[in-house]
Amino acid sequence: MHSFGYRANALLTFALTILAFMCAIASFSDNFSNQTPSAQIQILNINWFQEEPHGNDEVSLTLNITADLQSLFTWNTKQVFAFVAAEYKTSKNSLNQVSLWDAIIPEKEHAKFWIQISNKYPFIDKGHNLRGKDFNLTLHWHVMPKTGKMLADKIVMSGYRLPDAYR
Amino acid sequence: MGLVGETVDSIKSIKIRQLLTQAVTLGMIVTSALIIWKALMCVTGTESPVVVVLSGSMEPGFKRGDILFLTMTKDPIRTGEIVVFNVDGRDIPIVHRAIKVHERENTGHVDVLTKGDNNDVDDIGLYADGQFWLHRHHIMGRAVGFLPYVGWVTIIMSEKPIIKYILIGALGLLVITSKD
């Protein structure tokens, strides 16, 4: 009853239980944060628009992304993964989402940013459907906690359109 | 006559009841662990509700040794979701993020391309030869929760199996030699 083994076992079990409880509480506290992120995306230029070797449409854009994601950070946040995806509908596919750019934001100070880049990942369609296509640009974010539940959400910005002809 | 009597006495003193109780207790512990695991599988809807991160391809978000909690619902797969998938012919699950999704009208058939956050290229090199997209049946679950460091126990036990044997041996010894 009072042997070393018994005491060590009791101590370990208690420590693990408390640790698990603290992780759960830390994750639960994330529910109380007030999140007000904002973002704006502008297409500055269509660099080129043509068929790539496999025969699918490909377009290269230069984007201007402004965002303020500072309110997403809580004390339990390890990093925020932000990415911009183009969403559009074609006759064959009810939904297409192509990720154009992503970034890992490790700290609150870096979460308010303005960046001008061309798309990091190729914007390739499955087919030839991009000419004259209307599409949305959505800024998604994925809050990865130090422990516990992960949160993801997005802002949808619509009204973008690709040119009617290759160039 | 005396020798036989002594042997019979020593056998009787093994306390069959105590031995049986210990065996049943051990069996109960093992089966209740199994019950919890199967219940988790039911609740989350996936065959592996908990996975250990094995590679550094999702750093700095998920490091080697972290644990991910998965669920699998009928919701469609969308970009940004962290999915766990098995490539045909390989049995080690891979945890990466979906970066492209093409969902077909009506049938709900979906083509997904994934990439690890810390990788420079997408996962086409990881898929089977000639495969360019993942389909729903490849995906085992979506990551919804995360615990750091806890998975190291599993990694150590599978990479250095001698530790597994030492642990089980020590546990067995403890059970046999405990007085109650």
Coordinates of C-alpha atoms in Angstrom, one line a residue:
Chain A
M1 CA 0.0 0.0 0.0
H2 CA 2.8 2.3 0.8
S3 CA 5.4 0.8 -1.5
F4 CA 7.4 2.9 -3.9
G5 CA 5.8 1.3 -6.9
Y6 CA 2.3 1.9 -5.7
R7 CA 3.0 5.6 -4.9
A8 CA 4.8 6.1 -8.3
N9 CA 1.8 4.6 -10.1
A10 CA -0.7 6.8 -8.2
L11 CA 1.4 9.9 -8.9
L12 CA 1.8 9.1 -12.6
T13 CA -2.0 8.5 -13.1
F14 CA -2.9 11.7 -11.2
A15 CA -0.4 13.7 -13.2
L16 CA -1.6 12.4 -16.5
T17 CA -5.3 13.0 -15.6
I18 CA -4.6 16.6 -14.6
L19 CA -2.6 17.2 -17.8
A20 CA -5.4 15.8 -20.0
F21 CA -7.9 18.0 -18.1
M22 CA -5.8 21.1 -18.6
C23 CA -5.5 20.4 -22.4
A24 CA -9.3 20.0 -22.6
I25 CA -9.8 23.3 -20.7
A26 CA -7.3 25.1 -22.9
S27 CA -9.1 24.0 -26.0
F28 CA -12.5 24.9 -24.5
S29 CA -11.3 28.4 -23.8
D30 CA -10.9 29.0 -27.5
N31 CA -14.7 29.1 -27.8
F32 CA -14.8 32.4 -26.0
S33 CA -12.5 34.4 -28.3
N34 CA -14.1 37.1 -30.4
Q35 CA -13.0 36.7 -33.9
T36 CA -13.2 39.5 -36.5
P37 CA -10.9 38.8 -39.4
S38 CA -11.0 40.8 -42.6
A39 CA -9.5 40.5 -46.0
Q40 CA -9.4 41.9 -49.5
I41 CA -8.0 40.4 -52.6
Q42 CA -7.4 42.2 -55.9
I43 CA -6.3 40.7 -59.2
L44 CA -3.7 43.0 -60.5
N45 CA -2.9 41.3 -63.7
I46 CA -3.5 38.2 -65.7
N47 CA 0.0 37.2 -66.7
W48 CA -0.9 34.5 -69.2
F49 CA -3.7 32.2 -70.0
Q50 CA -3.2 29.1 -72.2
E51 CA -3.4 25.4 -72.4
E52 CA -0.8 23.4 -70.6
P53 CA 0.9 20.3 -72.1
H54 CA -1.8 17.9 -70.8
G55 CA -4.5 19.9 -72.6
N56 CA -6.1 21.6 -69.5
D57 CA -6.5 25.3 -69.2
E58 CA -4.0 27.1 -67.1
V59 CA -3.9 30.7 -66.0
S60 CA -1.3 32.7 -64.1
L61 CA -2.4 35.7 -62.0
T62 CA -0.8 38.4 -59.9
L63 CA -2.7 38.9 -56.7
N64 CA -2.7 41.7 -54.2
I65 CA -3.8 40.3 -50.8
T66 CA -4.5 42.4 -47.8
A67 CA -5.7 40.7 -44.6
D68 CA -6.0 41.3 -40.9
L69 CA -6.2 37.9 -39.1
Q70 CA -4.9 39.2 -35.7
S71 CA -8.1 38.5 -33.9
L72 CA -7.9 34.8 -34.6
F73 CA -4.9 34.4 -32.3
T74 CA -5.5 33.2 -28.7
W75 CA -3.1 32.1 -26.1
N76 CA -3.7 28.5 -27.2
T77 CA -2.8 29.2 -30.9
K78 CA 0.3 27.7 -32.3
Q79 CA 0.0 29.0 -35.9
V80 CA -2.6 30.1 -38.4
F81 CA -2.5 28.5 -41.8
A82 CA -4.0 30.9 -44.4
F83 CA -4.6 30.2 -48.0
V84 CA -6.4 31.7 -51.0
A85 CA -8.5 29.4 -53.2
A86 CA -10.3 30.0 -56.4
E87 CA -13.8 28.5 -56.6
Y88 CA -15.8 28.0 -59.7
K89 CA -18.4 25.8 -61.3
T90 CA -18.2 24.1 -64.6
S91 CA -20.7 22.1 -66.6
K92 CA -19.2 18.8 -65.5
N93 CA -18.1 19.7 -62.0
S94 CA -20.4 21.3 -59.5
L95 CA -17.5 22.6 -57.5
N96 CA -13.9 23.2 -58.2
Q97 CA -11.5 24.6 -55.6
V98 CA -7.9 25.3 -56.5
S99 CA -5.5 26.7 -54.0
L100 CA -3.5 29.5 -55.3
W101 CA -1.4 30.6 -52.4
D102 CA -0.8 29.7 -48.8
A103 CA 1.2 31.0 -45.9
I104 CA 1.9 29.9 -42.3
I105 CA 1.5 32.7 -39.8
P106 CA 3.3 31.8 -36.7
E107 CA 2.6 34.9 -34.6
K108 CA 0.0 37.6 -34.0
E109 CA 2.4 40.3 -35.2
H110 CA 2.6 38.7 -38.6
A111 CA -1.1 38.3 -39.0
K112 CA -1.8 41.8 -40.4
F113 CA -0.2 41.8 -43.9
W114 CA -0.2 43.1 -47.4
I115 CA 1.4 41.0 -50.1
Q116 CA 1.6 41.1 -53.8
I117 CA 2.6 37.8 -55.6
S118 CA 1.8 35.7 -58.5
N119 CA 0.0 32.4 -57.7
K120 CA 2.2 29.9 -55.8
Y121 CA 0.4 26.9 -57.1
P122 CA -0.7 26.5 -60.8
F123 CA -4.3 27.4 -61.5
I124 CA -5.1 24.5 -63.7
D125 CA -8.6 23.3 -64.6
K126 CA -9.7 19.8 -65.4
G127 CA -10.6 20.6 -69.0
H128 CA -11.1 23.7 -71.0
N129 CA -13.6 25.6 -69.0
L130 CA -11.8 28.7 -67.8
R131 CA -12.5 31.1 -70.7
G132 CA -14.8 33.8 -69.5
K133 CA -15.3 32.0 -66.2
D134 CA -16.7 33.8 -63.2
F135 CA -15.1 32.7 -60.0
N136 CA -14.8 33.5 -56.3
L137 CA -11.7 34.0 -54.4
T138 CA -11.9 32.8 -50.8
L139 CA -9.4 33.4 -48.1
H140 CA -9.5 30.3 -45.8
W141 CA -7.8 30.1 -42.5
H142 CA -7.0 27.2 -40.3
V143 CA -6.2 27.9 -36.6
M144 CA -3.9 25.2 -35.3
P145 CA -3.9 25.2 -31.5
K146 CA -1.1 24.3 -29.1
T147 CA -3.5 21.6 -28.0
G148 CA -7.1 20.6 -28.7
K149 CA -9.7 21.4 -31.4
M150 CA -8.7 22.9 -34.7
L151 CA -10.9 25.7 -36.2
A152 CA -11.3 26.6 -39.8
D153 CA -13.4 29.3 -41.5
K154 CA -13.3 31.5 -44.6
I155 CA -14.2 34.8 -46.3
V156 CA -15.7 34.5 -49.7
M157 CA -15.1 37.3 -52.2
S158 CA -16.9 37.1 -55.5
G159 CA -17.0 39.0 -58.7
Y160 CA -13.8 37.9 -60.4
R161 CA -13.8 36.9 -64.0
L162 CA -11.3 35.4 -66.4
P163 CA -10.8 36.8 -69.9
D164 CA -12.8 35.3 -72.8
A165 CA -9.8 34.3 -74.9
Y166 CA -6.3 32.8 -74.3
R167 CA -3.5 35.3 -74.2
Chain B
M1 CA 3.6 -41.7 0.8
G2 CA 5.0 -38.7 2.6
L3 CA 6.5 -37.4 -0.7
V4 CA 3.2 -37.6 -2.6
G5 CA 1.4 -35.9 0.4
E6 CA 3.9 -33.1 0.3
T7 CA 3.5 -32.5 -3.4
V8 CA -0.3 -32.5 -3.2
D9 CA -0.1 -30.0 -0.3
S10 CA 2.2 -27.6 -2.3
I11 CA -0.1 -27.8 -5.3
K12 CA -3.1 -27.0 -3.2
S13 CA -1.3 -23.9 -1.7
I14 CA -1.0 -22.2 -5.1
K15 CA -4.3 -20.6 -4.4
I16 CA -6.1 -21.4 -7.6
R17 CA -8.8 -18.8 -6.9
Q18 CA -6.3 -16.0 -6.6
L19 CA -4.6 -17.0 -9.8
L20 CA -7.9 -17.1 -11.7
T21 CA -8.9 -13.7 -10.3
Q22 CA -5.6 -12.2 -11.5
A23 CA -6.1 -13.7 -15.0
V24 CA -9.7 -12.4 -15.2
T25 CA -8.6 -8.9 -14.1
L26 CA -5.9 -8.9 -16.7
G27 CA -8.4 -10.0 -19.3
M28 CA -10.9 -7.3 -18.2
I29 CA -8.2 -4.6 -18.6
V30 CA -7.4 -5.7 -22.1
T31 CA -11.0 -6.0 -23.2
S32 CA -12.1 -2.7 -21.8
A33 CA -9.2 -1.0 -23.8
L34 CA -10.5 -2.8 -26.8
I35 CA -14.1 -1.7 -26.1
I36 CA -13.0 1.9 -25.8
W37 CA -11.1 1.7 -29.1
K38 CA -14.1 0.2 -31.0
A39 CA -16.5 2.7 -29.5
L40 CA -14.3 5.5 -30.7
M41 CA -14.3 4.0 -34.1
C42 CA -18.1 4.0 -34.1
V43 CA -18.4 7.5 -32.8
T44 CA -16.0 9.1 -35.2
G45 CA -16.9 7.1 -38.2
T46 CA -13.4 6.2 -39.2
E47 CA -11.2 3.1 -38.9
S48 CA -8.5 4.9 -37.1
P49 CA -9.8 7.6 -34.8
V50 CA -6.3 8.5 -33.5
V51 CA -3.1 8.6 -35.6
V52 CA 0.4 9.5 -34.8
V53 CA 2.3 12.0 -37.0
L54 CA 5.3 10.2 -38.4
S55 CA 7.0 12.6 -40.7
G56 CA 7.9 16.3 -40.6
S57 CA 6.0 17.2 -43.7
M58 CA 3.4 19.3 -41.9
E59 CA 5.8 21.3 -39.7
P60 CA 5.7 23.6 -37.9
G61 CA 2.0 22.7 -37.3
F62 CA 2.4 19.0 -36.6
K63 CA 5.7 17.6 -35.6
R64 CA 6.7 14.0 -35.5
G65 CA 5.3 12.4 -32.4
D66 CA 2.1 14.5 -32.2
I67 CA -1.3 12.8 -32.1
L68 CA -4.2 13.7 -34.3
F69 CA -7.9 13.0 -33.6
L70 CA -9.8 12.1 -36.8
T71 CA -13.5 12.0 -37.8
M72 CA -15.1 11.0 -41.0
T73 CA -18.5 12.4 -41.8
K74 CA -20.5 12.3 -45.0
D75 CA -19.6 16.0 -45.6
P76 CA -17.9 16.7 -48.8
I77 CA -14.1 17.1 -48.8
R78 CA -13.0 20.7 -49.3
T79 CA -9.7 22.5 -49.7
G80 CA -7.9 23.3 -46.5
E81 CA -9.0 20.2 -44.7
I82 CA -6.3 18.1 -43.2
V83 CA -7.0 14.6 -44.5
V84 CA -5.4 11.3 -43.7
F85 CA -5.2 8.9 -46.6
N86 CA -3.7 5.6 -47.6
V87 CA -2.1 5.2 -51.0
D88 CA -2.9 1.9 -52.8
G89 CA -0.4 -0.7 -51.9
R90 CA 1.1 1.2 -48.9
D91 CA -0.2 0.8 -45.4
I92 CA 1.3 3.8 -43.7
P93 CA -1.3 6.6 -43.5
I94 CA -0.2 10.1 -44.7
V95 CA -1.5 13.3 -43.1
H96 CA -1.5 16.2 -45.5
R97 CA -3.8 19.1 -46.5
A98 CA -6.1 19.1 -49.5
I99 CA -5.2 21.9 -51.9
K100 CA -7.3 21.1 -55.0
V101 CA -10.8 19.7 -55.1
H102 CA -12.9 18.9 -58.2
E103 CA -16.3 17.6 -57.3
R104 CA -18.5 16.2 -60.0
E105 CA -22.1 17.1 -60.4
N106 CA -24.7 14.6 -59.2
T107 CA -22.5 11.7 -58.4
G108 CA -20.6 13.5 -55.7
H109 CA -17.4 11.8 -57.0
V110 CA -14.5 14.0 -56.0
D111 CA -10.9 14.4 -57.1
V112 CA -8.5 15.7 -54.5
L113 CA -4.9 16.8 -54.6
T114 CA -3.0 17.0 -51.4
K115 CA 0.3 18.6 -50.2
G116 CA 2.2 18.7 -47.0
D117 CA 2.5 22.2 -45.6
N118 CA 6.3 21.8 -45.2
N119 CA 6.8 20.2 -48.7
D120 CA 7.7 22.2 -51.8
V121 CA 5.8 20.0 -54.2
D122 CA 2.4 18.4 -54.1
D123 CA 1.8 14.8 -53.4
I124 CA 1.6 13.4 -56.9
G125 CA 4.9 11.8 -56.3
L126 CA 3.5 9.9 -53.4
Y127 CA 0.4 8.5 -55.2
A128 CA 0.5 5.2 -57.0
D129 CA 1.9 5.2 -60.6
G130 CA -0.4 6.8 -63.0
Q131 CA -2.6 8.2 -60.2
F132 CA -3.0 12.0 -60.2
W133 CA -5.9 12.4 -57.8
L134 CA -7.2 11.0 -54.6
H135 CA -10.7 9.8 -54.4
R136 CA -13.1 9.5 -51.4
H137 CA -12.3 5.9 -50.7
H138 CA -8.6 6.7 -50.2
I139 CA -9.4 9.1 -47.4
M140 CA -9.7 7.7 -44.0
G141 CA -10.6 10.8 -42.0
R142 CA -10.2 14.5 -41.4
A143 CA -8.1 15.9 -38.5
V144 CA -10.2 17.8 -36.0
G145 CA -8.1 17.8 -32.9
F146 CA -4.5 17.6 -31.8
L147 CA -2.3 16.7 -28.9
P148 CA 1.5 17.4 -28.9
Y149 CA 4.2 14.9 -28.0
V150 CA 1.9 12.0 -26.8
G151 CA 2.6 9.9 -29.9
W152 CA 6.3 9.5 -29.0
V153 CA 5.4 6.4 -26.9
T154 CA 4.0 4.7 -30.0
I155 CA 7.0 5.7 -32.2
I156 CA 9.5 4.5 -29.7
M157 CA 7.7 1.2 -29.3
S158 CA 7.5 0.5 -33.0
E159 CA 11.0 1.6 -33.9
K160 CA 12.7 -0.1 -31.1
P161 CA 10.6 -3.3 -30.5
I162 CA 13.0 -4.3 -27.7
I163 CA 11.4 -1.6 -25.5
K164 CA 7.9 -3.1 -26.2
Y165 CA 9.1 -6.5 -25.0
I166 CA 10.8 -5.1 -21.9
L167 CA 7.6 -3.2 -21.0
I168 CA 5.3 -6.2 -21.4
G169 CA 7.8 -8.4 -19.5
A170 CA 7.9 -5.9 -16.6
L171 CA 4.1 -5.7 -16.6
G172 CA 3.8 -9.4 -16.6
L173 CA 6.2 -9.7 -13.7
L174 CA 4.3 -7.1 -11.8
V175 CA 1.1 -9.0 -12.2
I176 CA 2.5 -12.3 -11.1
T177 CA 4.4 -11.0 -8.1
S178 CA 1.8 -8.6 -6.7
K179 CA 0.4 -9.9 -3.5
D180 CA -3.2 -8.7 -4.0

